[in-house]
Amino acid sequence: MNETHDPKVKSWVTSANEPGCDFPIQNLPFGVFRRKNHEGGGIGVAIGDQVFDVGAWVRDQGNSSAEFALLTEPLLNRFLAAGPQVWSAARKALFQLLRDGSVQREMVSRYLDPMSSLEMRMPVTIADYTDFYASVFHATNVGSMFRPDNPLLPNYKWVPIGYHGRASSIVISGTPVKRPSGQRKPPTAETPTYGPCAQLDYELEIGAIIGQGNALGSTIPVSDAAQHIFGLCLSNDWSARDIQAWEYQPLGPFLAKNFSTSISPWIVTLEALEPYRTAAFARPEGDPHPLPYLTDEHDQQSGAFDISLDVYLCTRRMREEKIAAARLSHGNFRDMYWTFAQMVAHHASNGCNLQSGDLLGSGTVSNSAKDSRGCLLELTWRGTEPIELPSGETRKFLEDGDEVVFRGYAEREGHVRIGFGECRGTIVG
Amino acid sequence: MNETHDPKVKSWVTSANEPGCDFPIQNLPFGVFRRKNHEGGGIGVAIGDQVFDVGAWVRDQGNSSAEFALLTEPLLNRFLAAGPQVWSAARKALFQLLRDGSVQREMVSRYLDPMSSLEMRMPVTIADYTDFYASVFHATNVGSMFRPDNPLLPNYKWVPIGYHGRASSIVISGTPVKRPSGQRKPPTAETPTYGPCAQLDYELEIGAIIGQGNALGSTIPVSDAAQHIFGLCLSNDWSARDIQAWEYQPLGPFLAKNFSTSISPWIVTLEALEPYRTAAFARPEGDPHPLPYLTDEHDQQSGAFDISLDVYLCTRRMREEKIAAARLSHGNFRDMYWTFAQMVAHHASNGCNLQSGDLLGSGTVSNSAKDSRGCLLELTWRGTEPIELPSGETRKFLEDGDEVVFRGYAEREGHVRIGFGECRGTIVG
């Protein structure tokens, strides 16, 4: 076993050892922070309720190795470009520094900040953002609303369907999300009008952050594809359903999506997620086998990730009345029709060059169960089955003041639970 | 009249005064070069068959004003972010330096390099690339091939349809274009296969380079939108039609487009193009008026640009037999259904933040005439009407070794003709 996965190891940062903590020593996710008092910031690693200021620690050591020197950068892109061996070496070293019995405990403890004293920032420059559509349950549900005669198109089971999103409007968790305006034309209206979106929705997704890219014109074999992913985060691909329905043909969603996408601040490395790998989705009898460029035995055996995903909603009235956020859904990332390795291999299969820091969204994560659906469009069936909240309010879509919170975590018998933290956003009018 | 448009002014760079020259003193487009002997490079301005090394000139002056200091950067992004007043001041100053009778002639002449001794580079970092679909003739032609029952969708005359493209694979004119592989499923085949694209095409477009952007959550009124555009270039949105037909539903084109987009190296400023503005496309009787957020009287009167556009093809055999490139089409940018100001206003109408250096493609420029169609898909009607070339060869789509060359220029009675130079690309297998 990779020592950094050993469930018996504890950290001298005692909060990391609490049951249910998202950031035990087996996790060590990377992020970028700024101190709320404006005294510096940079690349950090979450441990319990603390953040290890790796950048400052490396600078102060003076004799840093190559892999650690990249952690003094303001953003993670150059570290990501260094590749899996460097990420793994850094992880091992961090693990030794923060584990129980570390001789460097006293010195390292000077570089810890309480997470509550920090503001998290975008961890990478995202050059390009691609959003996939990898849940067959989501695709089928949405398809049956927008194209009742033709819910799942003939290409779906062959092609990991994806499209380009907008990189400039990707924001870090906690950034308020302004309700967009746009053109909508209800089916009953004769002509469209421009005005505030009346069907604002969230989309629960997992984002993959690309580590090393590929040169323009080269491809990435599916057997190597996972090596190109640095880690995963939570992502909320906010969606304006009324704008989407009117604009999306024939070239796909545009203004319905590009007003905002929120990501969680901590990138959980693929190495930390190794113990929670699981078999790829078992295609139902009769579904086609993927083409050879998308097929790898190892990926089929362990290319999915067992990550539990919860969505919570807290309305303004719930906050005022001190009512706890209501859980809207509980799903899992395991059952996606395509693995991230397949999505990466497909993306580069025409020679398109991926770059360090690119974000690949999984598409909305929905499972077969009704309470696992990852957006309001599906949960309320396009507003026809409103959700009842503990405050007595109902929701078809999001109202101003609503806060949406995603939480994700991986757990498995014989392993320590690791978490993603949260991806939050509040709608402002 | 803005003095920089005065057709009577000549340059002391005599090649700039030749009839038919793309770069007279009234043009002064910006680009980024590197010397083929590797002795430096940076931001330059084209004048005749020479390039003025503005960056080196400013550095050597030592007392540069703010607008000129930004021209010492390696790329144009920061200059673009400075806004129209700065661009205009720089243009005026360059005009004075390069005009006949300039007292600085001798000193400036030391900063001229023959264009042939330089290699042009990407002039900006393109953070996000959006491609529109603004020719109603193109949209109707393509629609009638892919959706015979439903060629022009009901949203087309209301929404400036656009979608996000891939920024990482945008390359400068002259970069070879590798034939992509991908999934294709001919209508007669039962299942798709992965292999080299058999229907490789070009798309003739005009690209707009964003100058100043807008903050996330803010909009850009259509009356201000042109102020956010620094200038225009030629763009080739290479397209794999067989991949496109199979993958594009429901989320739009993806791998069919993102393997390469070529742009011409010289950005012709909107100020240089002022004399060639013309009335927006006259919507046929019965077409709807655009919604108010897309309507501005001034834009309707002069929001289009009279730019002639030619496409040439030269096959490998034609090069070997020294046969001149064949002109495939001759069109004009004047007749687009939406102006760039409308596209910019629409793009930001939901609060999406544009950024300095963003590329907005117009979509394929086709006019009503058959010989004006801006891609092979339309010219050969999806391969059913092959083109005959002077070499005796025929083309349905592009073959390996084919070079595609776009040329663009604006001319008007009483004004000097200004050109865009070329956008070139050769297909490699």
Short mmCIF file of C-alpha atoms in Angstrom, two decimals, chain B:
data_model
loop_
_atom_site.label_atom_id
_atom_site.label_comp_id
_atom_site.label_asym_id
_atom_site.label_seq_id
_atom_site.Cartn_x
_atom_site.Cartn_y
_atom_site.Cartn_z
CA MET B 1 -12.11 64.01 -41.22
CA ASN B 2 -9.83 62.09 -38.88
CA GLU B 3 -6.43 62.97 -40.35
CA THR B 4 -5.30 59.32 -40.23
CA HIS B 5 -7.92 58.54 -42.87
CA ASP B 6 -6.82 61.27 -45.28
CA PRO B 7 -6.28 59.54 -48.63
CA LYS B 8 -3.89 62.24 -49.80
CA VAL B 9 -1.25 61.41 -47.19
CA LYS B 10 1.62 59.17 -48.34
CA SER B 11 4.33 57.46 -46.34
CA TRP B 12 8.08 57.89 -46.76
CA VAL B 13 8.11 54.06 -46.74
CA THR B 14 7.52 54.03 -50.49
CA SER B 15 6.21 50.45 -50.73
CA ALA B 16 3.25 51.60 -48.63
CA ASN B 17 2.15 53.89 -51.47
CA GLU B 18 1.98 51.19 -54.16
CA PRO B 19 -1.52 50.59 -55.51
CA GLY B 20 -2.95 47.39 -54.07
CA CYS B 21 -0.65 47.42 -51.06
CA ASP B 22 -2.48 46.04 -47.99
CA PHE B 23 -0.64 48.29 -45.58
CA PRO B 24 -0.69 51.96 -46.59
CA ILE B 25 -0.22 54.59 -43.88
CA GLN B 26 -4.01 54.76 -43.45
CA ASN B 27 -4.00 51.15 -42.16
CA LEU B 28 -1.27 50.71 -39.50
CA PRO B 29 -2.37 47.29 -38.19
CA PHE B 30 -0.75 45.80 -35.08
CA GLY B 31 0.94 42.42 -34.81
CA VAL B 32 3.66 40.55 -32.95
CA PHE B 33 6.77 39.33 -34.78
CA ARG B 34 9.98 37.46 -34.20
CA ARG B 35 13.03 37.87 -36.44
CA LYS B 36 13.84 34.73 -38.38
CA ASN B 37 17.47 35.16 -37.25
CA HIS B 38 16.11 35.06 -33.66
CA GLU B 39 17.39 38.55 -32.88
CA GLY B 40 14.44 39.75 -30.89
CA GLY B 41 10.88 40.67 -31.72
CA GLY B 42 7.78 42.14 -30.17
CA ILE B 43 4.90 44.37 -31.13
CA GLY B 44 5.13 45.81 -34.62
CA VAL B 45 3.07 47.82 -37.07
CA ALA B 46 2.88 46.94 -40.76
CA ILE B 47 3.75 49.69 -43.24
CA GLY B 48 4.11 48.70 -46.89
CA ASP B 49 6.39 45.67 -47.07
CA GLN B 50 8.10 46.69 -43.83
CA VAL B 51 7.36 46.29 -40.14
CA PHE B 52 8.03 49.10 -37.69
CA ASP B 53 9.47 47.61 -34.49
CA VAL B 54 7.41 49.84 -32.21
CA GLY B 55 8.52 48.05 -29.04
CA ALA B 56 12.24 48.62 -29.67
CA TRP B 57 11.63 52.21 -30.77
CA VAL B 58 9.72 53.01 -27.57
CA ARG B 59 12.36 51.37 -25.38
CA ASP B 60 15.12 53.32 -27.07
CA GLN B 61 13.28 56.65 -26.72
CA GLY B 62 13.36 56.33 -22.96
CA ASN B 63 10.73 59.03 -22.45
CA SER B 64 7.71 57.16 -23.68
CA SER B 65 4.18 58.21 -22.85
CA ALA B 66 1.85 55.74 -21.15
CA GLU B 67 0.19 54.59 -24.36
CA PHE B 68 3.51 53.79 -25.99
CA ALA B 69 5.01 52.06 -22.96
CA LEU B 70 2.36 49.34 -23.29
CA LEU B 71 3.72 48.61 -26.77
CA THR B 72 6.97 47.31 -25.27
CA GLU B 73 5.07 44.29 -23.88
CA PRO B 74 5.57 40.92 -25.58
CA LEU B 75 1.87 40.73 -26.53
CA LEU B 76 -0.91 43.24 -27.21
CA ASN B 77 -3.24 42.37 -24.31
CA ARG B 78 -2.26 45.23 -21.98
CA PHE B 79 -2.33 47.78 -24.79
CA LEU B 80 -5.80 46.52 -25.71
CA ALA B 81 -6.97 46.87 -22.11
CA ALA B 82 -5.98 50.55 -22.14
CA GLY B 83 -8.95 51.49 -24.30
CA PRO B 84 -9.92 53.47 -27.39
CA GLN B 85 -8.33 56.79 -26.42
CA VAL B 86 -4.94 55.17 -25.95
CA TRP B 87 -5.25 53.18 -29.19
CA SER B 88 -6.20 56.33 -31.04
CA ALA B 89 -3.35 58.36 -29.56
CA ALA B 90 -0.86 55.67 -30.54
CA ARG B 91 -2.29 55.52 -34.06
CA LYS B 92 -1.98 59.30 -34.47
CA ALA B 93 1.60 59.26 -33.28
CA LEU B 94 2.53 56.38 -35.60
CA PHE B 95 0.87 58.21 -38.48
CA GLN B 96 3.03 61.28 -37.83
CA LEU B 97 6.22 59.23 -37.61
CA LEU B 98 5.60 57.36 -40.85
CA ARG B 99 4.03 60.04 -43.03
CA ASP B 100 5.84 61.85 -45.79
CA GLY B 101 7.79 64.76 -44.40
CA SER B 102 8.20 63.32 -40.91
CA VAL B 103 11.23 64.91 -39.27
CA GLN B 104 11.88 61.62 -37.47
CA ARG B 105 12.19 59.65 -40.69
CA GLU B 106 15.86 58.89 -40.40
CA MET B 107 15.65 57.76 -36.82
CA VAL B 108 12.49 55.68 -37.38
CA SER B 109 13.94 54.04 -40.49
CA ARG B 110 16.44 52.23 -38.26
CA TYR B 111 13.48 50.35 -36.70
CA LEU B 112 12.10 48.96 -39.95
CA ASP B 113 12.48 45.28 -40.85
CA PRO B 114 11.43 43.78 -44.18
CA MET B 115 8.27 41.76 -43.54
CA SER B 116 9.91 38.84 -45.35
CA SER B 117 12.62 38.63 -42.66
CA LEU B 118 10.09 38.15 -39.88
CA GLU B 119 7.97 35.34 -38.55
CA MET B 120 4.60 36.46 -37.24
CA ARG B 121 3.38 35.18 -33.89
CA MET B 122 0.08 35.13 -32.01
CA PRO B 123 -0.53 38.85 -31.29
CA VAL B 124 -2.54 38.30 -28.09
CA THR B 125 -3.20 35.75 -25.43
CA ILE B 126 -6.74 34.70 -26.26
CA ALA B 127 -8.41 33.85 -22.98
CA ASP B 128 -11.75 32.87 -24.46
CA TYR B 129 -12.88 32.29 -28.01
CA THR B 130 -16.52 32.59 -29.06
CA ASP B 131 -17.75 31.78 -32.51
CA PHE B 132 -20.96 33.28 -33.85
CA TYR B 133 -23.12 32.25 -36.78
CA ALA B 134 -24.03 35.63 -38.14
CA SER B 135 -24.49 34.97 -41.86
CA VAL B 136 -28.11 34.06 -42.50
CA PHE B 137 -27.06 32.71 -45.90
CA HIS B 138 -24.57 30.32 -44.33
CA ALA B 139 -27.01 29.30 -41.60
CA THR B 140 -29.72 28.63 -44.16
CA ASN B 141 -27.46 26.65 -46.48
CA VAL B 142 -26.00 24.50 -43.72
CA GLY B 143 -29.34 24.08 -42.03
CA SER B 144 -30.93 22.80 -45.22
CA MET B 145 -28.23 20.11 -45.48
CA PHE B 146 -28.33 18.96 -41.84
CA ARG B 147 -32.01 19.61 -41.13
CA PRO B 148 -33.85 19.68 -44.48
CA ASP B 149 -37.23 20.03 -42.80
CA ASN B 150 -36.07 22.82 -40.56
CA PRO B 151 -33.17 24.79 -42.09
CA LEU B 152 -33.39 28.07 -40.18
CA LEU B 153 -34.45 27.54 -36.58
CA PRO B 154 -37.05 29.88 -35.05
CA ASN B 155 -34.49 31.60 -32.78
CA TYR B 156 -32.11 32.64 -35.57
CA LYS B 157 -33.64 36.03 -36.37
CA TRP B 158 -33.91 36.95 -32.67
CA VAL B 159 -30.70 35.61 -31.13
CA PRO B 160 -27.17 36.25 -32.43
CA ILE B 161 -26.41 32.53 -32.16
CA GLY B 162 -22.95 31.75 -30.85
CA TYR B 163 -21.05 29.11 -28.93
CA HIS B 164 -17.74 28.75 -27.17
CA GLY B 165 -14.72 27.56 -29.09
CA ARG B 166 -11.35 26.27 -27.98
CA ALA B 167 -8.73 28.93 -27.26
CA SER B 168 -5.68 26.67 -26.89
CA SER B 169 -5.70 25.50 -30.51
CA ILE B 170 -5.87 28.95 -32.13
CA VAL B 171 -2.74 29.32 -34.23
CA ILE B 172 -1.16 32.00 -36.34
CA SER B 173 -1.44 32.01 -40.14
CA GLY B 174 1.08 29.67 -41.73
CA THR B 175 0.93 27.02 -39.01
CA PRO B 176 0.35 23.61 -40.65
CA VAL B 177 -3.03 22.10 -39.85
CA LYS B 178 -2.96 18.42 -39.02
CA ARG B 179 -5.90 16.43 -40.36
CA PRO B 180 -7.84 15.39 -37.25
CA SER B 181 -9.10 11.92 -36.52
CA GLY B 182 -12.40 11.32 -34.84
CA GLN B 183 -15.67 9.43 -34.73
CA ARG B 184 -17.74 9.50 -37.89
CA LYS B 185 -20.86 7.56 -38.79
CA PRO B 186 -21.99 7.86 -42.39
CA PRO B 187 -25.80 7.60 -42.62
CA THR B 188 -25.42 4.22 -44.33
CA ALA B 189 -23.15 2.75 -41.62
CA GLU B 190 -24.65 0.90 -38.68
CA THR B 191 -22.02 1.98 -36.18
CA PRO B 192 -19.42 4.75 -36.00
CA THR B 193 -15.69 4.27 -36.49
CA TYR B 194 -12.65 6.28 -35.40
CA GLY B 195 -10.28 7.45 -38.11
CA PRO B 196 -8.99 10.39 -40.13
CA CYS B 197 -11.54 13.03 -41.06
CA ALA B 198 -12.73 12.49 -44.64
CA GLN B 199 -14.60 15.79 -44.94
CA LEU B 200 -12.10 18.42 -43.90
CA ASP B 201 -13.22 21.98 -44.60
CA TYR B 202 -12.26 25.60 -44.02
CA GLU B 203 -14.59 28.35 -42.80
CA LEU B 204 -13.99 31.93 -43.88
CA GLU B 205 -14.58 34.24 -40.94
CA ILE B 206 -13.78 37.69 -39.64
CA GLY B 207 -12.50 37.73 -36.07
CA ALA B 208 -13.01 40.62 -33.65
CA ILE B 209 -10.38 41.11 -30.96
CA ILE B 210 -11.83 42.51 -27.74
CA GLY B 211 -10.11 45.62 -26.39
CA GLN B 212 -11.55 46.53 -23.01
CA GLY B 213 -13.75 43.93 -21.38
CA ASN B 214 -16.51 44.23 -18.79
CA ALA B 215 -16.77 43.14 -15.18
CA LEU B 216 -18.55 39.86 -14.40
CA GLY B 217 -22.21 40.67 -13.82
CA SER B 218 -22.22 43.89 -15.84
CA THR B 219 -23.59 44.28 -19.36
CA ILE B 220 -22.43 46.26 -22.40
CA PRO B 221 -25.09 48.43 -24.07
CA VAL B 222 -25.21 47.91 -27.82
CA SER B 223 -24.51 51.63 -28.30
CA ASP B 224 -21.13 51.19 -26.52
CA ALA B 225 -20.30 47.77 -27.86
CA ALA B 226 -18.12 48.81 -30.80
CA GLN B 227 -15.89 50.70 -28.35
CA HIS B 228 -14.97 47.33 -26.83
CA ILE B 229 -13.55 46.01 -30.09
CA PHE B 230 -9.92 46.80 -30.79
CA GLY B 231 -9.81 45.50 -34.32
CA LEU B 232 -10.52 42.75 -36.82
CA CYS B 233 -8.55 39.95 -38.44
CA LEU B 234 -9.20 37.05 -40.81
CA SER B 235 -9.97 33.71 -39.23
CA ASN B 236 -10.20 30.16 -40.56
CA ASP B 237 -12.35 27.97 -38.35
CA TRP B 238 -11.20 24.63 -39.81
CA SER B 239 -14.02 22.11 -39.59
CA ALA B 240 -14.30 18.33 -39.80
CA ARG B 241 -17.74 17.91 -41.33
CA ASP B 242 -18.07 14.16 -40.83
CA ILE B 243 -17.11 14.42 -37.16
CA GLN B 244 -19.45 17.41 -36.80
CA ALA B 245 -22.48 15.67 -38.27
CA TRP B 246 -22.17 12.78 -35.81
CA GLU B 247 -21.20 14.63 -32.62
CA TYR B 248 -23.03 17.98 -32.72
CA GLN B 249 -26.33 17.11 -31.08
CA PRO B 250 -27.45 18.17 -28.55
CA LEU B 251 -24.62 20.39 -27.25
CA GLY B 252 -23.06 21.75 -30.45
CA PRO B 253 -19.78 21.29 -32.35
CA PHE B 254 -16.80 20.17 -30.27
CA LEU B 255 -14.00 17.99 -31.72
CA ALA B 256 -15.15 18.91 -35.24
CA LYS B 257 -13.78 22.41 -34.62
CA ASN B 258 -11.31 22.48 -31.76
CA PHE B 259 -8.30 20.88 -33.49
CA SER B 260 -7.30 24.21 -35.05
CA THR B 261 -8.39 27.76 -35.81
CA SER B 262 -6.00 29.99 -37.79
CA ILE B 263 -5.94 33.78 -37.59
CA SER B 264 -4.17 36.37 -39.73
CA PRO B 265 -1.31 38.09 -37.94
CA TRP B 266 -2.27 41.75 -38.44
CA ILE B 267 -5.10 43.23 -36.41
CA VAL B 268 -6.66 46.02 -38.42
CA THR B 269 -8.00 48.54 -35.92
CA LEU B 270 -11.63 49.57 -35.91
CA GLU B 271 -10.40 53.15 -36.27
CA ALA B 272 -8.64 52.26 -39.54
CA LEU B 273 -11.87 50.63 -40.70
CA GLU B 274 -14.09 53.66 -39.93
CA PRO B 275 -14.28 54.86 -43.57
CA TYR B 276 -15.54 51.44 -44.68
CA ARG B 277 -18.45 51.25 -42.28
CA THR B 278 -21.80 50.75 -43.92
CA ALA B 279 -25.43 50.21 -42.98
CA ALA B 280 -26.33 47.01 -41.18
CA PHE B 281 -27.91 44.27 -43.28
CA ALA B 282 -31.41 45.28 -44.39
CA ARG B 283 -33.69 42.65 -42.90
CA PRO B 284 -36.19 41.39 -45.45
CA GLU B 285 -39.81 42.47 -45.05
CA GLY B 286 -41.43 40.29 -42.42
CA ASP B 287 -38.29 39.60 -40.41
CA PRO B 288 -38.63 40.70 -36.78
CA HIS B 289 -36.99 43.84 -35.42
CA PRO B 290 -34.19 42.96 -33.01
CA LEU B 291 -35.10 43.34 -29.32
CA PRO B 292 -34.24 46.73 -27.76
CA TYR B 293 -31.01 45.50 -26.11
CA LEU B 294 -29.72 44.72 -29.61
CA THR B 295 -30.99 47.89 -31.30
CA ASP B 296 -29.04 51.10 -31.72
CA GLU B 297 -29.77 53.57 -34.47
CA HIS B 298 -26.14 54.43 -35.09
CA ASP B 299 -25.26 50.73 -35.28
CA GLN B 300 -28.06 50.16 -37.78
CA GLN B 301 -26.77 53.05 -39.90
CA SER B 302 -23.09 52.10 -39.86
CA GLY B 303 -22.48 48.93 -37.87
CA ALA B 304 -21.47 46.73 -40.82
CA PHE B 305 -18.09 46.77 -42.57
CA ASP B 306 -17.58 46.66 -46.32
CA ILE B 307 -14.74 44.13 -46.45
CA SER B 308 -14.13 42.05 -49.56
CA LEU B 309 -13.08 38.48 -48.86
CA ASP B 310 -11.43 36.04 -51.23
CA VAL B 311 -10.59 32.37 -50.71
CA TYR B 312 -7.82 30.69 -52.70
CA LEU B 313 -6.82 27.05 -52.88
CA CYS B 314 -3.49 25.68 -54.03
CA THR B 315 -3.04 21.90 -54.10
CA ARG B 316 0.28 20.09 -53.89
CA ARG B 317 0.11 19.27 -57.59
CA MET B 318 -0.63 22.91 -58.43
CA ARG B 319 2.48 23.94 -56.49
CA GLU B 320 4.58 21.30 -58.24
CA GLU B 321 3.26 22.35 -61.65
CA LYS B 322 3.57 26.03 -60.76
CA ILE B 323 -0.13 26.65 -61.33
CA ALA B 324 -1.37 29.74 -59.50
CA ALA B 325 -3.76 29.27 -56.60
CA ALA B 326 -7.39 29.11 -57.71
CA ARG B 327 -9.93 31.53 -56.32
CA LEU B 328 -12.79 29.53 -54.83
CA SER B 329 -15.01 32.37 -53.71
CA HIS B 330 -15.38 36.11 -53.54
CA GLY B 331 -17.64 37.52 -50.87
CA ASN B 332 -18.17 40.48 -48.59
CA PHE B 333 -18.54 40.92 -44.85
CA ARG B 334 -21.21 43.62 -45.34
CA ASP B 335 -24.22 41.33 -45.45
CA MET B 336 -24.09 39.64 -42.04
CA TYR B 337 -27.44 39.34 -40.27
CA TRP B 338 -25.91 40.64 -37.01
CA THR B 339 -23.29 43.35 -36.50
CA PHE B 340 -20.28 42.81 -34.24
CA ALA B 341 -21.76 45.43 -31.88
CA GLN B 342 -24.88 43.28 -31.57
CA MET B 343 -22.76 40.18 -30.97
CA VAL B 344 -20.76 41.92 -28.22
CA ALA B 345 -23.89 43.33 -26.56
CA HIS B 346 -25.58 39.94 -26.70
CA HIS B 347 -22.50 38.15 -25.32
CA ALA B 348 -22.45 40.41 -22.26
CA SER B 349 -26.24 40.68 -21.93
CA ASN B 350 -26.28 38.01 -19.20
CA GLY B 351 -23.34 39.51 -17.32
CA CYS B 352 -20.68 37.31 -18.95
CA ASN B 353 -17.33 39.05 -18.66
CA LEU B 354 -15.41 39.68 -21.87
CA GLN B 355 -11.66 40.17 -21.51
CA SER B 356 -8.94 41.97 -23.45
CA GLY B 357 -7.73 39.71 -26.22
CA ASP B 358 -10.86 37.56 -26.47
CA LEU B 359 -11.59 36.45 -30.02
CA LEU B 360 -15.14 36.67 -31.38
CA GLY B 361 -15.57 34.91 -34.71
CA SER B 362 -18.30 36.14 -37.04
CA GLY B 363 -19.19 32.67 -38.24
CA THR B 364 -18.71 31.67 -41.87
CA VAL B 365 -19.15 34.64 -44.17
CA SER B 366 -21.42 33.70 -47.06
CA ASN B 367 -23.53 36.06 -49.15
CA SER B 368 -26.50 35.21 -51.30
CA ALA B 369 -24.47 34.58 -54.48
CA LYS B 370 -23.29 31.02 -55.01
CA ASP B 371 -19.69 32.09 -55.66
CA SER B 372 -19.57 33.95 -52.35
CA ARG B 373 -20.01 30.92 -50.11
CA GLY B 374 -17.38 30.74 -47.41
CA CYS B 375 -16.74 27.01 -47.02
CA LEU B 376 -16.53 23.87 -49.16
CA LEU B 377 -19.57 22.37 -47.45
CA GLU B 378 -21.64 25.08 -49.12
CA LEU B 379 -19.59 25.47 -52.34
CA THR B 380 -19.75 21.74 -53.13
CA TRP B 381 -23.13 21.25 -51.46
CA ARG B 382 -21.78 18.65 -49.04
CA GLY B 383 -19.59 17.11 -51.70
CA THR B 384 -22.32 16.55 -54.29
CA GLU B 385 -20.98 19.26 -56.65
CA PRO B 386 -17.17 18.92 -56.68
CA ILE B 387 -15.05 21.91 -57.58
CA GLU B 388 -12.86 21.67 -60.67
CA LEU B 389 -9.38 23.08 -60.35
CA PRO B 390 -7.05 24.39 -63.10
CA SER B 391 -4.78 21.37 -62.50
CA GLY B 392 -7.57 19.04 -63.61
CA GLU B 393 -8.07 17.92 -60.02
CA THR B 394 -11.43 18.10 -58.28
CA ARG B 395 -12.26 18.77 -54.65
CA LYS B 396 -15.25 17.88 -52.51
CA PHE B 397 -13.30 18.57 -49.33
CA LEU B 398 -9.65 19.32 -48.51
CA GLU B 399 -6.87 16.84 -49.30
CA ASP B 400 -3.48 16.59 -47.63
CA GLY B 401 -1.12 19.17 -49.09
CA ASP B 402 -3.89 21.64 -49.93
CA GLU B 403 -3.14 25.19 -48.91
CA VAL B 404 -6.06 27.52 -48.18
CA VAL B 405 -5.44 31.27 -48.32
CA PHE B 406 -7.87 33.98 -47.24
CA ARG B 407 -7.41 37.58 -48.31
CA GLY B 408 -9.45 40.56 -47.18
CA TYR B 409 -9.50 44.24 -48.02
CA ALA B 410 -11.70 47.30 -47.69
CA GLU B 411 -12.03 49.91 -50.40
CA ARG B 412 -14.34 52.82 -51.02
CA GLU B 413 -14.52 55.69 -53.49
CA GLY B 414 -12.46 58.57 -52.14
CA HIS B 415 -10.48 56.39 -49.74
CA VAL B 416 -7.29 54.42 -49.90
CA ARG B 417 -7.71 50.62 -50.05
CA ILE B 418 -6.55 48.90 -46.86
CA GLY B 419 -5.95 45.16 -46.51
CA PHE B 420 -5.80 42.43 -43.90
CA GLY B 421 -2.93 40.52 -45.46
CA GLU B 422 -3.42 36.79 -45.54
CA CYS B 423 -4.56 33.89 -43.42
CA ARG B 424 -2.88 30.69 -44.67
CA GLY B 425 -2.87 27.07 -43.67
CA THR B 426 -1.73 23.83 -45.31
CA ILE B 427 -3.26 20.47 -44.48
CA VAL B 428 -0.82 17.80 -43.33
CA GLY B 429 -1.74 14.15 -42.97
#
